[in-house]
Short mmCIF file of C-alpha atoms in Angstrom, two decimals:
data_model
loop_
_atom_site.label_atom_id
_atom_site.label_comp_id
_atom_site.label_asym_id
_atom_site.label_seq_id
_atom_site.Cartn_x
_atom_site.Cartn_y
_atom_site.Cartn_z
CA MET A 1 0.00 0.00 0.00
CA LEU A 2 2.82 2.38 0.88
CA ALA A 3 4.67 1.60 -2.34
CA ALA A 4 1.55 2.22 -4.43
CA SER A 5 0.87 5.60 -2.83
CA THR A 6 4.54 6.60 -3.17
CA LEU A 7 4.47 5.61 -6.83
CA LEU A 8 1.29 7.65 -7.34
CA ILE A 9 2.85 10.72 -5.71
CA LEU A 10 6.02 10.38 -7.81
CA ALA A 11 3.98 9.95 -10.99
CA THR A 12 1.98 13.08 -10.15
CA LEU A 13 5.13 15.11 -9.50
CA ALA A 14 6.72 13.84 -12.73
CA GLY A 15 3.58 14.79 -14.67
CA TYR A 16 3.59 18.28 -13.16
CA ALA A 17 7.30 18.70 -13.95
CA LEU A 18 6.63 17.66 -17.54
CA LEU A 19 3.72 20.12 -17.74
CA CYS A 20 5.94 22.92 -16.38
CA ALA A 21 8.60 22.09 -18.98
CA ILE A 22 6.16 22.03 -21.90
CA ARG A 23 3.83 24.87 -20.88
CA PRO A 24 5.54 27.13 -18.31
CA PHE A 25 2.74 29.71 -18.37
CA ALA A 26 -0.84 29.22 -17.20
CA ILE A 27 -3.91 31.42 -17.47
CA CYS A 28 -4.16 33.94 -14.63
CA ARG A 29 -6.70 32.80 -12.05
CA LYS A 30 -7.36 36.27 -10.68
CA CYS A 31 -8.62 37.82 -13.93
CA SER A 32 -9.60 34.54 -15.68
CA GLY A 33 -7.23 35.30 -18.52
CA THR A 34 -8.66 38.67 -19.54
CA GLY A 35 -5.86 40.83 -18.13
CA LEU A 36 -8.42 43.26 -16.68
CA ARG A 37 -10.08 43.51 -13.27
CA GLN A 38 -13.07 45.41 -12.01
CA ALA A 39 -12.14 48.25 -9.68
CA ARG A 40 -14.14 50.84 -7.79
CA LYS A 41 -13.38 53.49 -10.38
CA GLY A 42 -13.71 51.33 -13.48
CA ILE A 43 -11.53 48.71 -15.09
CA LYS A 44 -7.82 48.30 -14.33
CA LEU A 45 -5.03 45.96 -15.35
CA CYS A 46 -4.71 42.82 -13.29
CA ARG A 47 -1.96 43.21 -10.69
CA ARG A 48 -1.07 39.52 -10.61
CA CYS A 49 -0.40 39.07 -14.34
CA ARG A 50 0.20 42.79 -15.12
CA GLY A 51 -2.24 42.59 -18.01
CA THR A 52 -0.43 39.80 -19.86
CA ARG A 53 -3.23 37.29 -19.09
CA TYR A 54 -0.69 34.60 -18.13
CA ARG A 55 1.27 33.75 -14.99
CA LEU A 56 4.37 31.62 -14.47
CA ARG A 57 3.58 28.26 -12.90
CA THR A 58 4.94 27.61 -9.40
CA GLY A 59 6.93 24.58 -10.52
CA ARG A 60 8.57 26.54 -13.32
CA ARG A 61 9.36 29.37 -10.92
CA LEU A 62 11.10 26.88 -8.60
CA HIS A 63 12.98 25.35 -11.55
CA ASN A 64 14.17 28.78 -12.72
CA HIS A 65 15.33 29.67 -9.21
CA ALA A 66 17.25 26.40 -8.80
CA ARG A 67 18.86 26.75 -12.22
CA ARG A 68 19.90 30.35 -11.51
CA LEU A 69 21.31 29.34 -8.12
CA HIS A 70 23.34 26.54 -9.72
CA THR A 71 24.60 28.79 -12.51
CA ASP A 72 25.67 31.51 -10.09
CA GLY A 73 27.47 28.98 -7.92
CA THR A 74 29.39 27.32 -10.74
CA ARG A 75 30.15 30.26 -13.00
CA PRO A 76 33.89 30.79 -13.45
CA ARG A 77 35.21 33.98 -11.96
CA PRO A 78 36.40 36.41 -14.64
CA THR A 79 40.09 37.14 -14.42
CA THR A 80 41.72 40.46 -15.09
CA ASP A 81 45.29 41.19 -16.09
CA LYS A 82 46.14 42.22 -12.51
CA GLU A 83 45.03 38.86 -11.09
CA ARG A 84 47.14 36.79 -13.49
CA LEU A 85 50.37 35.31 -12.30
CA PRO A 86 53.54 36.72 -13.84
CA TRP A 87 54.40 33.54 -15.77
CA GLN A 88 51.02 33.25 -17.46
#
């Protein structure tokens, strides 16, 4: 029973990761994909999607953050002429 539920959870996470890779943007839930919201003084742009009608999925946001963190941690440090050793 435990193995079956673990497999189900892993399959769900893999499916969501695949969805985030294929379609990183989803329709904004706040404005229902219109880009506009009703306000007291009329109609305004949606603050969540900024009028683009789409939002970045949470899984894709986490993936982008992890990738940026890895890239920043492994990027070679640029060298200048002053930092070079005399025999180089």
